[in-house]
Coordinates of C-alpha atoms in Angstrom, one line a residue:
M11 CA 38.0 138.4 -9.8
R12 CA 39.8 139.6 -6.7
H13 CA 37.0 142.1 -6.0
L14 CA 34.4 139.4 -6.6
S15 CA 36.2 137.0 -4.2
N16 CA 36.5 139.7 -1.6
L17 CA 32.8 140.5 -2.0
L18 CA 31.8 136.9 -1.6
I19 CA 33.9 136.6 1.5
S20 CA 32.4 139.7 2.9
I21 CA 28.9 138.4 2.3
G22 CA 29.8 135.1 3.9
I23 CA 31.1 136.8 7.0
T24 CA 28.0 139.0 7.1
I25 CA 25.7 136.0 6.9
G26 CA 27.6 134.1 9.5
C27 CA 27.6 137.0 11.9
A28 CA 23.8 137.5 11.3
T29 CA 23.2 133.9 12.0
A30 CA 25.3 134.0 15.2
I31 CA 23.5 137.1 16.4
A32 CA 20.1 135.5 15.6
E33 CA 21.1 132.3 17.5
S34 CA 22.5 134.3 20.4
K35 CA 19.1 136.0 20.9
W36 CA 17.2 132.7 21.0
P37 CA 14.7 132.4 22.4
E38 CA 12.9 135.6 21.5
R39 CA 9.4 134.2 21.8
P40 CA 7.6 131.4 23.6
I41 CA 8.7 127.8 22.8
K42 CA 6.0 125.3 22.0
L43 CA 6.4 121.9 23.6
L44 CA 4.2 119.3 21.8
V45 CA 2.8 116.4 23.8
G46 CA 1.3 113.5 21.9
Y47 CA -1.2 112.6 24.5
S48 CA -4.3 114.1 26.1
A49 CA -4.2 116.7 28.9
G50 CA -4.1 115.3 32.4
G51 CA -2.3 112.0 31.6
P52 CA 1.1 111.1 33.0
V53 CA 3.1 112.3 30.0
D54 CA 1.2 115.6 29.9
T55 CA 1.6 116.1 33.7
T56 CA 5.4 115.5 33.5
A57 CA 5.7 117.7 30.4
R58 CA 4.1 120.6 32.2
L59 CA 6.4 120.2 35.1
F60 CA 9.5 120.0 32.8
A61 CA 8.2 123.0 30.8
K62 CA 8.2 125.1 33.9
Y63 CA 11.8 124.3 34.9
L64 CA 13.0 124.5 31.3
G65 CA 11.4 127.9 30.9
D66 CA 13.1 129.0 34.1
E67 CA 16.5 128.0 32.7
L68 CA 16.0 129.5 29.3
K69 CA 14.3 132.7 30.8
S70 CA 11.4 132.1 28.3
S71 CA 7.9 130.8 28.3
V72 CA 7.6 127.1 27.4
V73 CA 4.0 126.3 26.4
V74 CA 2.7 122.8 26.4
E75 CA 0.4 122.0 23.4
N76 CA -1.4 118.6 23.3
K77 CA -1.5 116.9 19.9
A78 CA -3.0 113.6 20.9
G79 CA -3.4 110.8 18.3
A80 CA -1.8 107.8 16.8
S81 CA -0.2 106.9 20.2
G82 CA 1.9 110.1 20.1
M83 CA 3.0 109.9 16.5
I84 CA 1.0 112.9 15.3
A85 CA 3.0 115.2 17.6
A86 CA 6.3 113.5 16.6
D87 CA 5.4 113.9 12.9
Q88 CA 4.6 117.5 13.3
T89 CA 7.9 118.0 15.1
A90 CA 9.8 116.3 12.4
K91 CA 8.2 118.6 9.8
A92 CA 8.5 121.8 11.8
T93 CA 10.9 124.7 11.0
P94 CA 14.1 123.8 12.8
D95 CA 14.5 127.1 14.7
G96 CA 14.0 125.7 18.2
Y97 CA 10.5 127.0 18.7
I98 CA 8.8 123.7 18.3
L99 CA 10.0 120.8 20.4
N100 CA 8.4 117.4 21.4
F101 CA 8.3 115.9 24.8
V102 CA 8.1 112.4 23.5
A103 CA 7.4 109.1 25.2
S104 CA 9.4 106.0 24.0
P105 CA 6.5 104.1 22.5
S106 CA 5.9 106.9 20.0
M107 CA 9.5 106.5 18.8
T108 CA 10.4 102.9 19.2
I109 CA 7.2 100.7 19.3
T110 CA 4.2 102.3 17.6
P111 CA 6.1 103.1 14.3
V112 CA 7.1 99.5 14.1
V113 CA 3.7 98.0 14.9
Q114 CA 1.9 100.4 12.6
R115 CA 4.4 100.1 9.8
S116 CA 4.3 103.9 9.8
K117 CA 5.9 106.1 7.1
M118 CA 5.1 109.3 8.9
F119 CA 8.7 109.8 10.1
N120 CA 11.9 107.9 10.6
P121 CA 12.8 107.8 14.3
R122 CA 16.5 107.1 13.4
T123 CA 17.1 110.1 11.1
D124 CA 14.4 112.8 11.3
F125 CA 15.0 114.4 14.7
T126 CA 17.6 116.4 16.7
L127 CA 17.9 114.5 20.0
I128 CA 18.2 117.0 22.9
G129 CA 18.1 114.4 25.7
S130 CA 16.2 111.8 27.6
V131 CA 14.6 113.3 30.7
V132 CA 12.9 110.6 32.8
N133 CA 12.6 106.8 32.9
Y134 CA 9.7 104.6 34.0
T135 CA 9.5 100.9 34.8
N136 CA 6.7 98.4 34.5
M137 CA 5.8 95.8 37.0
L138 CA 4.1 92.4 36.3
V139 CA 1.0 92.2 38.5
I140 CA -0.9 88.9 38.8
G141 CA -4.4 88.3 39.9
P142 CA -5.5 86.4 43.0
Q143 CA -6.7 83.3 41.1
I144 CA -3.4 82.0 39.9
P145 CA -1.2 79.9 42.3
A146 CA 2.1 81.6 41.3
N147 CA 4.4 83.6 43.5
S148 CA 7.2 84.0 41.0
I149 CA 7.8 84.4 37.3
Q150 CA 9.0 80.9 37.0
E151 CA 5.9 79.6 38.8
L152 CA 3.8 81.6 36.4
I153 CA 5.6 80.1 33.4
D154 CA 5.3 76.6 34.8
Y155 CA 1.6 77.1 35.4
A156 CA 1.2 78.5 31.8
K157 CA 2.9 75.5 30.3
L158 CA 0.7 73.1 32.3
N159 CA -2.4 75.1 31.5
P160 CA -1.8 76.6 28.0
D161 CA -5.4 77.7 27.6
K162 CA -5.8 79.4 31.0
V163 CA -3.2 82.2 31.0
S164 CA -4.0 85.6 29.6
F165 CA -2.6 89.1 29.8
G166 CA -4.1 92.5 29.4
S167 CA -2.8 95.6 27.8
A168 CA -3.8 99.2 26.9
G169 CA -4.1 97.9 23.3
I170 CA -2.2 96.3 20.4
G171 CA 1.3 97.7 20.3
A172 CA 1.1 99.3 23.7
S173 CA 4.3 99.1 25.8
N174 CA 2.7 96.7 28.2
H175 CA 1.5 94.5 25.3
M176 CA 5.1 94.4 24.0
S177 CA 6.5 93.7 27.5
A178 CA 4.3 90.6 27.8
E179 CA 4.9 89.5 24.2
L180 CA 8.7 89.7 24.9
L181 CA 8.1 87.5 28.0
R182 CA 6.0 85.0 26.0
Q183 CA 8.6 84.8 23.2
S184 CA 11.5 84.6 25.6
T185 CA 10.0 81.6 27.5
G186 CA 8.2 79.8 24.6
T187 CA 5.0 80.0 26.6
E188 CA 1.4 80.2 25.3
M189 CA -0.5 83.2 26.6
L190 CA -3.6 84.9 25.3
H191 CA -3.4 88.7 24.7
V192 CA -6.5 90.6 25.7
P193 CA -6.3 94.3 24.5
Y194 CA -8.3 97.0 26.3
K195 CA -8.9 100.7 25.8
G196 CA -6.5 101.8 28.5
N197 CA -4.7 100.3 31.5
S198 CA -7.4 100.9 34.1
P199 CA -10.0 98.5 32.7
A200 CA -7.3 95.9 32.1
M201 CA -6.1 96.1 35.7
M202 CA -9.7 95.9 37.0
D203 CA -10.0 92.5 35.2
V204 CA -6.6 91.4 36.6
V205 CA -7.6 91.9 40.2
S206 CA -11.1 90.5 39.6
G207 CA -9.7 87.3 38.1
K208 CA -11.0 87.7 34.6
I209 CA -7.5 87.7 33.1
T210 CA -4.2 86.4 34.6
F211 CA -1.8 89.3 34.6
M212 CA -0.6 92.6 33.1
F213 CA 2.4 94.9 33.1
D214 CA 1.7 98.3 34.4
I215 CA 3.7 101.4 35.5
I216 CA 4.9 101.0 39.1
S217 CA 3.3 104.2 40.3
T218 CA -0.2 103.0 39.3
A219 CA 0.3 99.3 39.9
K220 CA 1.7 99.8 43.4
V221 CA -1.8 100.8 44.7
F222 CA -3.3 97.4 43.8
V223 CA -0.3 95.5 45.2
D224 CA -0.2 97.5 48.5
S225 CA -4.0 96.8 49.0
G226 CA -3.5 93.1 48.4
Q227 CA -5.7 93.0 45.3
G228 CA -2.8 91.9 43.2
R229 CA 0.7 90.4 43.6
A230 CA 3.8 91.9 42.1
L231 CA 6.1 89.2 40.6
A232 CA 8.8 91.3 39.0
V233 CA 9.9 94.6 37.6
T234 CA 11.2 95.1 34.1
S235 CA 14.3 97.2 34.9
R236 CA 17.8 95.8 35.2
S237 CA 18.0 96.8 38.9
R238 CA 15.3 96.7 41.6
N239 CA 13.0 99.7 42.0
P240 CA 13.6 101.7 45.2
G241 CA 9.8 102.0 45.7
M242 CA 9.4 98.2 45.6
P243 CA 12.7 96.9 47.0
N244 CA 11.3 93.4 47.7
V245 CA 10.2 92.8 44.1
P246 CA 12.9 91.0 42.0
T247 CA 13.8 92.0 38.5
M248 CA 12.8 89.9 35.5
I249 CA 16.5 89.0 35.1
E250 CA 16.8 87.9 38.7
S251 CA 13.7 85.8 38.0
G252 CA 15.5 83.9 35.4
I253 CA 14.5 85.7 32.2
K254 CA 17.9 86.3 30.6
D255 CA 18.7 89.9 29.4
Y256 CA 15.1 91.0 29.9
E257 CA 15.1 94.7 30.4
V258 CA 12.2 97.0 29.3
V259 CA 12.4 100.6 30.6
G260 CA 10.3 103.3 29.1
W261 CA 11.5 106.9 28.8
I262 CA 10.3 110.4 28.0
G263 CA 12.7 112.8 26.3
L264 CA 13.1 116.1 24.5
I265 CA 13.5 116.1 20.7
G266 CA 13.3 118.7 17.9
P267 CA 13.4 118.8 14.1
L268 CA 16.5 117.9 12.3
N269 CA 19.0 120.6 11.4
M270 CA 18.4 122.9 14.3
P271 CA 21.1 125.5 14.8
D272 CA 24.1 124.2 16.8
A273 CA 24.0 127.1 19.3
V274 CA 20.3 126.5 20.0
V275 CA 20.8 122.8 20.5
A276 CA 23.7 123.4 22.8
Q277 CA 21.6 125.9 24.8
L278 CA 18.7 123.4 25.1
R279 CA 21.0 120.5 26.1
E280 CA 22.6 122.7 28.8
A281 CA 19.2 123.8 30.1
T282 CA 17.9 120.2 30.1
N283 CA 21.0 119.1 32.1
K284 CA 20.3 121.8 34.7
V285 CA 16.7 120.7 35.0
R286 CA 17.7 117.1 35.4
S287 CA 20.0 118.0 38.2
N288 CA 17.5 120.3 40.0
P289 CA 16.7 118.7 43.4
D290 CA 13.1 120.0 43.3
F291 CA 12.5 118.6 39.8
I292 CA 14.0 115.2 40.8
A293 CA 11.8 115.1 43.9
A294 CA 8.7 115.9 41.9
V295 CA 9.2 113.3 39.2
E296 CA 10.1 110.6 41.7
K297 CA 6.9 111.3 43.5
G298 CA 5.1 110.6 40.2
G299 CA 6.9 107.3 39.9
Y300 CA 9.6 108.3 37.5
A301 CA 13.4 108.5 37.7
V302 CA 15.5 111.2 36.2
D303 CA 17.6 110.0 33.2
T304 CA 21.1 111.5 32.8
I305 CA 22.4 109.8 29.6
N306 CA 23.8 112.1 26.9
E307 CA 22.5 112.7 23.4
I308 CA 24.8 110.0 21.9
Q309 CA 23.6 107.4 24.3
F310 CA 20.0 108.6 23.7
G311 CA 20.4 107.8 20.0
E312 CA 22.0 104.4 20.7
R313 CA 19.1 103.6 23.0
I314 CA 16.5 104.5 20.4
A315 CA 18.3 102.4 17.8
H316 CA 18.6 99.4 20.1
E317 CA 14.9 99.6 21.0
L318 CA 13.8 99.9 17.4
D319 CA 15.8 96.7 16.6
L320 CA 14.4 94.9 19.7
W321 CA 10.7 95.7 19.0
Q322 CA 11.0 95.1 15.2
E323 CA 12.2 91.5 16.1
V324 CA 9.4 91.0 18.6
V325 CA 6.7 92.3 16.2
T326 CA 8.0 90.2 13.3
K327 CA 8.4 87.0 15.4
G328 CA 4.9 87.5 17.0
N329 CA 3.3 88.5 13.7
I330 CA 1.8 91.5 15.5
R331 CA -0.4 93.6 13.3
P332 CA -2.0 97.0 13.9
E333 CA -5.6 97.3 15.1

């Protein structure tokens, strides 16, 4: 028995050493970074920028692979089911983790339990832009107008369950105001109808909405972050505008399959922290309308859980169903 015990101990030590050696050599081949959206879009563009800096830190190639479909959930599902060796990761946008799974009643993956959270990388904020036909210069004036004219206020979105749909639905529920949702196939056609007066307003990412505000085609009433946006310092927040506790900030982060080796996860988190503190990376993402996010993995998990609870409540209360 003593010999058997010693043999088992020896085998255990050998396996442990082999695992440590394997982890210490990671990465030995290119890392695949899945993106759940088509090439050329804002998530893809940011992913390619991040991949370059992450690869520099890891001294390895990080290759972006587009897996568009189901509002990013196909890429997330493939990540959840991948071998947890650190060679398949997902540069995931928040709607794919906290909105679309709730709206679609999806069973593809569980956002709370099926991933290793490496870290949030960037944040982005929406801005409410109103068309020229509505006599409202503040959120409160828009709400007052909507209550006096319950059949005249409409809002556009990129589709049912899109983040800007949910932002407007949260506003509608928070204020008890009747507003008609008009879904589009993308943000651009919706914004065109806002500035032309066909619909009343929409929420859009500041970097794209700012063009229409600066040109005078639309008016910015509020931003959805808790504090004012540096690029639009004169535009109040929704909270400042009287909508209590209203905060909707999107994010894009790095996740991997569950049960990745601890040493690989630690290496990825360290590399991600270095990228997030790189002045060149910060300048580049800010130019694209994003802000670097510096929360740790625990806070990242808490954020996902909070947003899942928030959007589940909004979806249930609004009886929102998938397209």
